[in-house]
Short mmCIF file of C-alpha atoms in Angstrom, two decimals:
data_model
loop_
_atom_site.label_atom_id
_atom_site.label_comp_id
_atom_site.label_asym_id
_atom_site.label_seq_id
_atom_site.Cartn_x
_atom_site.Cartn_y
_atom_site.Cartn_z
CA UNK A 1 -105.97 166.92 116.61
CA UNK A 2 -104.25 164.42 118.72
CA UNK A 3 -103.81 166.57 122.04
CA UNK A 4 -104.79 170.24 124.04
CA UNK A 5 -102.80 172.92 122.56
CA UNK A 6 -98.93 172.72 122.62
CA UNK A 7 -95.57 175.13 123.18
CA UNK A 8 -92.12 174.97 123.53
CA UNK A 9 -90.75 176.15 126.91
CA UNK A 10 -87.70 178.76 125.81
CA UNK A 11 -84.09 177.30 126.33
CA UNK A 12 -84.89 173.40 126.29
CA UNK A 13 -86.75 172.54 123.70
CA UNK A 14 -89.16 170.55 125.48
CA UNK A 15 -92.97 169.97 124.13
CA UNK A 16 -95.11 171.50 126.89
CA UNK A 17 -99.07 170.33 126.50
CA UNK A 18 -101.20 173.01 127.88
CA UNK A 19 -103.81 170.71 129.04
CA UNK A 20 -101.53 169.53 131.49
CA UNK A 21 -101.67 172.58 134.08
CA UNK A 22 -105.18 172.61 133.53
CA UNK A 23 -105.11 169.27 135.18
CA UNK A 24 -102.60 170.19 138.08
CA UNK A 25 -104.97 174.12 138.49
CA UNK A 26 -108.15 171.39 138.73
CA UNK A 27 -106.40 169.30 141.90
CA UNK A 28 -105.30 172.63 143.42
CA UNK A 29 -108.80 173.70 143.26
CA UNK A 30 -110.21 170.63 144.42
CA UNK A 31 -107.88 170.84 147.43
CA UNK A 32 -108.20 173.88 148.40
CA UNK A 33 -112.33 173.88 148.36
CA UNK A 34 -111.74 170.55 150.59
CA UNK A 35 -109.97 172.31 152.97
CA UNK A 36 -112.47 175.45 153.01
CA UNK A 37 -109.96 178.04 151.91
CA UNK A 38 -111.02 180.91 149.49
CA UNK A 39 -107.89 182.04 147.41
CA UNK A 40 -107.43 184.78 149.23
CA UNK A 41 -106.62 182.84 152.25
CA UNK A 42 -104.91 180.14 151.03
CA UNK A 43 -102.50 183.21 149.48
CA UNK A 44 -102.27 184.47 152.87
CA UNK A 45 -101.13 181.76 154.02
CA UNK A 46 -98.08 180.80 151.56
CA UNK A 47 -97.41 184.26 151.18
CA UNK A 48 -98.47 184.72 147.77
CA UNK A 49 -100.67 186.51 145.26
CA UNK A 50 -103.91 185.33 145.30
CA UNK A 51 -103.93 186.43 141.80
CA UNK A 52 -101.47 184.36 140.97
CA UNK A 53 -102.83 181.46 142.54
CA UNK A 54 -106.21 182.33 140.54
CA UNK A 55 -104.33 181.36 137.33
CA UNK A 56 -102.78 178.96 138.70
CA UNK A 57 -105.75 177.39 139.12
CA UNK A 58 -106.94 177.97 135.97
CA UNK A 59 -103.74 176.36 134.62
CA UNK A 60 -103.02 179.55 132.76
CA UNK A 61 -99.64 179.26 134.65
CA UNK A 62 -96.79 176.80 135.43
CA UNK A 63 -95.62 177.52 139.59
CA UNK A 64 -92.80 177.63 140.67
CA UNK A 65 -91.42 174.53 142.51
CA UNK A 66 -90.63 176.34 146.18
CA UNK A 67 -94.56 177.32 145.66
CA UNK A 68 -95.97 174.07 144.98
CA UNK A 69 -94.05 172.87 148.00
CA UNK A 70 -95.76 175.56 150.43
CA UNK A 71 -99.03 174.90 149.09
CA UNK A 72 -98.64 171.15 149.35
CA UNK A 73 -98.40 171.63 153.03
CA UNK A 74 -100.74 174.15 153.29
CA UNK A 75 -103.69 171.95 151.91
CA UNK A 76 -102.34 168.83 153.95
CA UNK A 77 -102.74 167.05 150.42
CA UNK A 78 -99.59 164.60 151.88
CA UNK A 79 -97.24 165.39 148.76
CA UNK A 80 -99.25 164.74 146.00
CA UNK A 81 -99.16 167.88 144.49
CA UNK A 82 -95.40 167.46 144.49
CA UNK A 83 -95.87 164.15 142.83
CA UNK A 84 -97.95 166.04 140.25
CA UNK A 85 -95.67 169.34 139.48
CA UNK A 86 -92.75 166.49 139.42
CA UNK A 87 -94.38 164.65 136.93
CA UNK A 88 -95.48 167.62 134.70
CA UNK A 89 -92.48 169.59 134.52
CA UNK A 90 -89.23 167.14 135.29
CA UNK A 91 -86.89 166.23 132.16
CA UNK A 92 -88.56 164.07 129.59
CA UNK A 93 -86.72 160.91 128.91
CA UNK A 94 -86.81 162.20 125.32
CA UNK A 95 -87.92 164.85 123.06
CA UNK A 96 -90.72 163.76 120.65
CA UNK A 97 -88.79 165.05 118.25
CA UNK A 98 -85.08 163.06 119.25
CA UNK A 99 -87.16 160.02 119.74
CA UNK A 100 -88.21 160.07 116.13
CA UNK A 101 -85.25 161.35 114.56
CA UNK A 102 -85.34 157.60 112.90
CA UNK A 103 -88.45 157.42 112.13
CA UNK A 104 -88.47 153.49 111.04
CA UNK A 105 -89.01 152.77 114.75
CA UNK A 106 -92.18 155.06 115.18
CA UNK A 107 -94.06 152.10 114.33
CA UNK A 108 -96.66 149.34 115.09
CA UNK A 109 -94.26 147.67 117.03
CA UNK A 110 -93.70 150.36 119.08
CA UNK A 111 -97.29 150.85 119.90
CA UNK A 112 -97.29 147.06 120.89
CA UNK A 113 -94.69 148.19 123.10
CA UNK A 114 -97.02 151.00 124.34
CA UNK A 115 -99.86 148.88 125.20
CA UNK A 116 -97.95 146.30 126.82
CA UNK A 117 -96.40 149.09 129.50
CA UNK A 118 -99.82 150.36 129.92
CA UNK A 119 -101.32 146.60 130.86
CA UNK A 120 -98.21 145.56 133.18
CA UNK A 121 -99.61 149.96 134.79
CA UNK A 122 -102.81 149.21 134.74
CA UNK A 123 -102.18 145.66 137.06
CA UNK A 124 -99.92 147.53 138.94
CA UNK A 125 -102.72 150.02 140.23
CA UNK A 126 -104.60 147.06 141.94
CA UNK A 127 -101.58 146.04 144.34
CA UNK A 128 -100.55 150.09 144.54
CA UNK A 129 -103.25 152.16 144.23
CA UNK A 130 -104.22 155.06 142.03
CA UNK A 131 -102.29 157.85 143.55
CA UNK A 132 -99.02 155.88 143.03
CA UNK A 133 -99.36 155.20 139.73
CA UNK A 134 -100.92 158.60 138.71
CA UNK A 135 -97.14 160.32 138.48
CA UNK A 136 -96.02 157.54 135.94
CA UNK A 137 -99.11 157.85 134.00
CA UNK A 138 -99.00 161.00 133.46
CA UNK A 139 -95.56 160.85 132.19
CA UNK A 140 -96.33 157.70 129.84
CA UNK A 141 -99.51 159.32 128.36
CA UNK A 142 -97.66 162.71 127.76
CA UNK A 143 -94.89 160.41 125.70
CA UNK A 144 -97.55 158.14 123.79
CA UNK A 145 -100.24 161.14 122.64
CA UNK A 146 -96.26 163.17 121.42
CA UNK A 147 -95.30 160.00 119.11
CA UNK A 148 -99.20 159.62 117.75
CA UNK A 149 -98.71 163.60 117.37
CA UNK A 150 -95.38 163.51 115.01
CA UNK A 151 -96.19 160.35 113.59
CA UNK A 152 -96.13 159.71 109.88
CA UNK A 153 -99.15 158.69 108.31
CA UNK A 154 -98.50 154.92 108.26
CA UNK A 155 -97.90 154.50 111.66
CA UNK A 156 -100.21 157.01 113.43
CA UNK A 157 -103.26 154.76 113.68
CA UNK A 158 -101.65 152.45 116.15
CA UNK A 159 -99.75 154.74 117.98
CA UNK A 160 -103.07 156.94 118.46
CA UNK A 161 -104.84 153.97 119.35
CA UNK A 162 -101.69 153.40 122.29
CA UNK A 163 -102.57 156.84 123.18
CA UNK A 164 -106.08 156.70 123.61
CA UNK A 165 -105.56 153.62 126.13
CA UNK A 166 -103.33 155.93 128.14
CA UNK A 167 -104.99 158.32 127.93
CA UNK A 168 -108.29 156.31 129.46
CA UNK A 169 -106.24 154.70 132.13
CA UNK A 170 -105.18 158.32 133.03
CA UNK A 171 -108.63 159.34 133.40
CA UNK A 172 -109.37 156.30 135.30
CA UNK A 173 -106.78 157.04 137.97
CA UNK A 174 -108.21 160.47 138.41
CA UNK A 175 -111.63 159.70 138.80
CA UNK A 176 -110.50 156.70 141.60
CA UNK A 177 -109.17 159.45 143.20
CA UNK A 178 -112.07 161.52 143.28
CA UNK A 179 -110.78 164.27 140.95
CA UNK A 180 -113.90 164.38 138.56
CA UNK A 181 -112.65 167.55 136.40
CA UNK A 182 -109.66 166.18 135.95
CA UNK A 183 -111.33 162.73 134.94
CA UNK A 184 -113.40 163.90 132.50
CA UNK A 185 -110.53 166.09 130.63
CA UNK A 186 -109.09 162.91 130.04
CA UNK A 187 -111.98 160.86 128.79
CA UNK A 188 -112.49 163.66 126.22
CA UNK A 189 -109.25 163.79 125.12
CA UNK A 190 -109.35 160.05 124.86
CA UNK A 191 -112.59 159.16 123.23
CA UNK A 192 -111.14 161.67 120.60
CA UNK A 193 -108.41 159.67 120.08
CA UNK A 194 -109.81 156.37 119.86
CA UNK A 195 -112.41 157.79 117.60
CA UNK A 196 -109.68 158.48 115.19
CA UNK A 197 -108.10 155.23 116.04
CA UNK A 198 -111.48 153.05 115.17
CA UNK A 199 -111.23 151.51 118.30
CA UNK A 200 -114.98 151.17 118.81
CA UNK A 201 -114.37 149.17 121.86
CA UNK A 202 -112.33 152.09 123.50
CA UNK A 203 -114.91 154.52 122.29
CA UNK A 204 -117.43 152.54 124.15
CA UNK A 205 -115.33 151.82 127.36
CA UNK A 206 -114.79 155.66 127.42
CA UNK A 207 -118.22 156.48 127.41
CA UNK A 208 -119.26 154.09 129.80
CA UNK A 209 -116.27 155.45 132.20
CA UNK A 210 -117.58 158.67 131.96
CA UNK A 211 -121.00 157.58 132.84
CA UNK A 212 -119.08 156.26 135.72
CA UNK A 213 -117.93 159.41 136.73
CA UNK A 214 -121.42 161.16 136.61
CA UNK A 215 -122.55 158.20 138.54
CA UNK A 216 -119.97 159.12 141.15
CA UNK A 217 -121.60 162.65 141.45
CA UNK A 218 -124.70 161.99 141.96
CA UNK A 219 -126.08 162.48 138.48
CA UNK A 220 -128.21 159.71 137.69
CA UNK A 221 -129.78 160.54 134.55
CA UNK A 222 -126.41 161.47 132.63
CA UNK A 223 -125.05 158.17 133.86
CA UNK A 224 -127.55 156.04 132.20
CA UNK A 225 -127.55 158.25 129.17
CA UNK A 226 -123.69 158.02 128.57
CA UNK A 227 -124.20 154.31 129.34
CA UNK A 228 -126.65 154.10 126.55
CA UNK A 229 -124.48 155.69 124.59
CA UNK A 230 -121.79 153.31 125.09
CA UNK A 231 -124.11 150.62 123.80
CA UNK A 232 -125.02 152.18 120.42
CA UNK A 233 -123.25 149.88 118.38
CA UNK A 234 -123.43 146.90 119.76
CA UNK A 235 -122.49 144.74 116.74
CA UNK A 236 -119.02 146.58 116.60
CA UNK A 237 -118.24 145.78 120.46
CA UNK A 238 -117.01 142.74 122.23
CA UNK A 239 -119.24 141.34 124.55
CA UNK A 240 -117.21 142.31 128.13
CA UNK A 241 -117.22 145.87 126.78
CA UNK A 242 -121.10 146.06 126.14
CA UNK A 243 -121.83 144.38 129.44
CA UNK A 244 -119.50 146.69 131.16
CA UNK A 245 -121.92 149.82 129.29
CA UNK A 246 -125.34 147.53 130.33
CA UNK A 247 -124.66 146.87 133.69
CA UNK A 248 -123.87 150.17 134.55
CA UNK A 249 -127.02 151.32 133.11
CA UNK A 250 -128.90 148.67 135.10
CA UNK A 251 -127.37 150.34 137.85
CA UNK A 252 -128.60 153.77 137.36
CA UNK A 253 -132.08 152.13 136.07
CA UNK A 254 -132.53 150.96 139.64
CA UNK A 255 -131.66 154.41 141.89
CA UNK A 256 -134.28 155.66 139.82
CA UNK A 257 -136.77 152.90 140.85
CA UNK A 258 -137.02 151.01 137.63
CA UNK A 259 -136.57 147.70 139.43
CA UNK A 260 -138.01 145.76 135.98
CA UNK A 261 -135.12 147.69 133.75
CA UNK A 262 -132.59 147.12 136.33
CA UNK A 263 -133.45 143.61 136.03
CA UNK A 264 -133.90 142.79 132.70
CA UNK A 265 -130.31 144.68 132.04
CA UNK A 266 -128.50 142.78 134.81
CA UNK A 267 -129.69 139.53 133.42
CA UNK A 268 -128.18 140.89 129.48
CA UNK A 269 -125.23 141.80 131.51
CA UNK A 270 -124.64 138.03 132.83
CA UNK A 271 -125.73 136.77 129.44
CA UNK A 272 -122.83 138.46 127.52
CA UNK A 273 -120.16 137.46 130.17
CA UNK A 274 -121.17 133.50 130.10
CA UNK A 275 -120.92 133.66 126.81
CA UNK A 276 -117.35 134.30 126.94
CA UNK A 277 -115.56 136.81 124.68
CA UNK A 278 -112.23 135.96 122.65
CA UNK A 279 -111.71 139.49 121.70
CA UNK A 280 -112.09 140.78 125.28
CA UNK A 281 -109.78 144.01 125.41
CA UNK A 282 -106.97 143.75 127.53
CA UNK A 283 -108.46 147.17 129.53
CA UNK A 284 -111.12 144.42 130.24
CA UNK A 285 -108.87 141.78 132.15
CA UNK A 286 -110.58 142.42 135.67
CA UNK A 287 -114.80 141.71 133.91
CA UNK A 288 -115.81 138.01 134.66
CA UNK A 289 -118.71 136.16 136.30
CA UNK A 290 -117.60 137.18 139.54
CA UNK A 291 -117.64 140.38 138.75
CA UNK A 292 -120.95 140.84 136.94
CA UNK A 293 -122.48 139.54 140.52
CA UNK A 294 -120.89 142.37 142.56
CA UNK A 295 -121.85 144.69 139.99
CA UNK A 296 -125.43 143.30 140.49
CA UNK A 297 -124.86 143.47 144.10
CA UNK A 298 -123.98 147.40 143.91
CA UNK A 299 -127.13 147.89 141.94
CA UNK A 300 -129.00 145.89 144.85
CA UNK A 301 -127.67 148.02 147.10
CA UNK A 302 -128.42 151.44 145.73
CA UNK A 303 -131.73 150.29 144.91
CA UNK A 304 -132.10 148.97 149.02
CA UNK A 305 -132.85 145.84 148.03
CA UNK A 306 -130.45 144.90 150.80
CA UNK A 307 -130.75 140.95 151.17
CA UNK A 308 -130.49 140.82 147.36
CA UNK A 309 -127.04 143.11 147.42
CA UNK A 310 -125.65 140.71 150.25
CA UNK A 311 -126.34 137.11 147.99
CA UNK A 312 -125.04 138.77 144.98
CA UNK A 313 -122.05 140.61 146.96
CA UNK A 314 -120.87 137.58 148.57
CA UNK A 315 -121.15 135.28 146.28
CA UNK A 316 -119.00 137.60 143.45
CA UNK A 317 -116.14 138.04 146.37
CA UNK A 318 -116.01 134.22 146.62
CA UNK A 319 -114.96 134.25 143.04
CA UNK A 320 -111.61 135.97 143.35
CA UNK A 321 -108.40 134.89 144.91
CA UNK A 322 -106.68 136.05 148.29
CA UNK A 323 -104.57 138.98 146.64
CA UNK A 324 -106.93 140.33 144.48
CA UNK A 325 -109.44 140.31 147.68
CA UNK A 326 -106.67 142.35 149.17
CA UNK A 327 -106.61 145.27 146.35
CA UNK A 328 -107.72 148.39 147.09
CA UNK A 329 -110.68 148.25 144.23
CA UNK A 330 -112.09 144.43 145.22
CA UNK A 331 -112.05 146.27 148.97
CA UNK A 332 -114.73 148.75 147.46
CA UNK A 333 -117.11 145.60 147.15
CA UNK A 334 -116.33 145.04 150.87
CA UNK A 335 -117.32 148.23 151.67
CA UNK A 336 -120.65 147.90 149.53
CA UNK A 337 -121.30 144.65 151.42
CA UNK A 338 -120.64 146.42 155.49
CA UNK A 339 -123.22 149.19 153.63
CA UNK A 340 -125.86 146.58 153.17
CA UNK A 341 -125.38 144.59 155.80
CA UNK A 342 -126.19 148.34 157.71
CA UNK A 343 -129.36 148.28 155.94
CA UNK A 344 -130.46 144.93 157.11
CA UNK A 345 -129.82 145.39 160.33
CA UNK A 346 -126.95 144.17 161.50
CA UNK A 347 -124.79 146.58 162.94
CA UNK A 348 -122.14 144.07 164.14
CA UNK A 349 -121.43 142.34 160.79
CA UNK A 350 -121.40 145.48 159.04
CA UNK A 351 -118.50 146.90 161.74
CA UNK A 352 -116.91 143.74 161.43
CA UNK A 353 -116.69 144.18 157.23
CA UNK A 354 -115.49 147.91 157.79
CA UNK A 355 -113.02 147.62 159.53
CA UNK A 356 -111.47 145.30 157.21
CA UNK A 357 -111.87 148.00 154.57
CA UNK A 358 -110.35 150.70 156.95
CA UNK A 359 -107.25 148.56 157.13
CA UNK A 360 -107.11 148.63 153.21
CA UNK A 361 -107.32 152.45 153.11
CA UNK A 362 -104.61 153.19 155.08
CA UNK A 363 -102.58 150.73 153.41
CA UNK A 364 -103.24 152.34 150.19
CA UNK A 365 -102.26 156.17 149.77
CA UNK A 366 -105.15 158.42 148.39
CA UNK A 367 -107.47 155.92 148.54
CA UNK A 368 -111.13 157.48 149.80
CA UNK A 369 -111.67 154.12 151.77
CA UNK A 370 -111.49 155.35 154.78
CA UNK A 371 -113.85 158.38 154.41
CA UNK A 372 -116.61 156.32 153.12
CA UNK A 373 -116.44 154.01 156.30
CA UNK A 374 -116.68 157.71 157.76
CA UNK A 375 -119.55 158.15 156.03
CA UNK A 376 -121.11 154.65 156.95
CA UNK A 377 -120.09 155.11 160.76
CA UNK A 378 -121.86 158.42 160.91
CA UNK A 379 -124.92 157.04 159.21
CA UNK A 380 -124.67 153.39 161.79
CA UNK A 381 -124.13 155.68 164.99
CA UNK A 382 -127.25 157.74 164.21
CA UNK A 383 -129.26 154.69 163.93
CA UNK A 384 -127.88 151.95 166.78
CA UNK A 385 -126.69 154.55 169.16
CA UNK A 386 -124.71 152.92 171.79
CA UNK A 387 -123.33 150.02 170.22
CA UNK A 388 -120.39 148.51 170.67
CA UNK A 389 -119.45 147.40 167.63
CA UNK A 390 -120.14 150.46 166.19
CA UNK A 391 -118.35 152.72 168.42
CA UNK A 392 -115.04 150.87 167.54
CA UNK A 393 -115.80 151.43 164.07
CA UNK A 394 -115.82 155.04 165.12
CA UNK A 395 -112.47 154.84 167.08
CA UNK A 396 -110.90 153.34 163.81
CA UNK A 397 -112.02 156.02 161.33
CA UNK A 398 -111.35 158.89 163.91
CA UNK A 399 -107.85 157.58 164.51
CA UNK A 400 -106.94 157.54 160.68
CA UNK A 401 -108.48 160.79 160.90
CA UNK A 402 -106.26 162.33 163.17
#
């Protein structure tokens, strides 16, 4: 089974995929808990049924557009649960079914097609953002998991393998904007697909992504476990894919305090990537030597080894150009780096790199920059109260802020 469960809305013919409100009732949620609203009052507020809103929520029901607008505003969520009803319910540029009326071009070709849109998307996102490119990708992995869906036999395998790349990316997107529920309804949906694809490599990037996610809420132990899993077949893999799976384990190794693990799978992680890898995946394009050090100065970092983080940190920034420095996902290294510098004790450098990564958040829409500077101000002012440096870091977050 290719996708969630599937209707036809009445009078258009157009495929509707369940799964898809689910997603849009999970950001509702999310929104509404940020802003500290029960459903009641958030139904108070728009003038609505809170019962309504319940299903909603649990994406039991499409709502209407006027509805979606009021509650936009009323969770200050900055129009991007417009951007998301937009994308769900506007026009398809085709029916599944008119696009494969002829079905000779339902082919491998046209999953080449697919996979080239998805890598011109998914280099897109680092000069956009996430919450840009979100709308699109929904709309290209809704049209990519319909043709895998009513293709024939001969060319489903590519075209579910096309799917299951969208379908990661769009998982991706959702967990870089902090939408973990959403994230991981994707990830399923896509390690199914590339399960039935044979994409072993996709299998393993999924797993390793959704290790990523757990990592991102605080649960350690499922992090490493997923990453293991990732690795389980190591033969099958290319070698960026299975250092992408072992470094992330070496990063979970060392929160819990197994500085020899972390080590030992940092140094297989650099191992694999100077070896080089001529059937490196194209979702792969970003993994190099470079980035292997950052991702050994992250584990550094979490593990406090904090003059470790900063040679590793620095030295995998100096390994990418100007524009890429300037992405919104390269500025998350930054903000690693002001974090460490913190924990070393220097308040001034560590203001100084924060800034920098302020700017980048409010350049970029949805990105959570900006909060985790927050987070690193409140943390700085506690501990060098009174300094300058970190009172302007204060001024800048507090100003986005507002």
């Amino acid at each position: 089974m290719v996708t969630s469960a599937t209707q036809v809305e009445k009078g258009t013919g157009r495929v509707v995929t369940v799964g898809d409100w689910t997603v849009f009732g999970t950001e509702l949620r999310r929104l509404r808990e940020q802003q500290g609203m029960s459903v009641r009052q958030l139904g108070k507020q728009v003038l609505y049924d809170p019962s309504a809103l319940s299903r909603f929520e649990n994406g039991k029901r499409k709502p209407p557009a006027d509805i979606v607008t009021r509650l936009d505003a009323a969770l200050n969520a900055g129009g991007i649960l417009c951007a998301l009803y937009e994308s769900l319910s506007g026009p398809d540029p085709f029916t599944p079914h008119e696009a494969l009326q002829n079905r000779r071009y339902a082919d491998q070709k046209l999953a080449g097609d697919l996979q080239a849109v998805l890598a011109d998307t998914r280099r897109l996102e680092d000069e956009i953002g996430s919450k840009l490119v979100l709308p699109v990708t929904v709309r290209h992995s809704k049209i990519a998991t319909a043709l895998a869906r009513e293709a024939t036999s001969k060319a489903r395998k590519p075209l579910v393998d096309a799917a299951a790349g969208w379908t990661q990316f769009h998982g991706w997107l959702n967990a870089s904007l902090g939408r973990h529920d959403a994230a991981i309804h994707h990830y399923r949906e896509a390690l199914e697909l590339a399960e039935e694809a044979g994409n072993a490599d996709m299998v393993s990037t999924t797993l390793a992504m959704r290790g990523h996610v757990a990592w991102m809420a605080g649960d350690t132990s499922a992090s490493i476990g997923l990453s293991q899993a990732a690795q389980r077949n190591p033969r099958n893999l290319s070698r960026t894919v299975l250092a992408l799976a072992v470094q992330q384990e070496a990063r979970g190794l060392g929160m819990e305090g197994d500085m020899d693990g972390m080590e030992s799978k940092l140094d297989t992680a650099t191992d694999l990537i100077l070896l080089g890898d001529p059937d490196k995946p194209d979702a792969q394009y970003f993994y190099s030597d470079s980035f292997i050090r950052m991702q050994r100065g992250m584990a550094y970092r979490h593990a406090r080894q904090w003059a470790k983080a900063i040679d590793a940190l620095e030295h995998g920034l100096q390994g990418f150009d100007r524009k890429t420095l300037e992405s919104e996902w390269a500025t998350w290294y930054v903000a690693e780096l002001a974090w460490s510098y913190a924990g070393i004790g220097e308040p001034e450098k560590a203001a100084s790199l924060a800034l920098r990564v302020v700017e980048t958040g409010r350049k970029t829409p949805g990105s959570r920059l900006v909060g985790y500077m927050g987070e690193l101000y409140q943390a700085m002012a506690k501990r060098y109260p009174g300094n300058a440096s970190v009172a302007e870091l204060g001024c800048a977050v507090d100003v986005h802020a507002a």
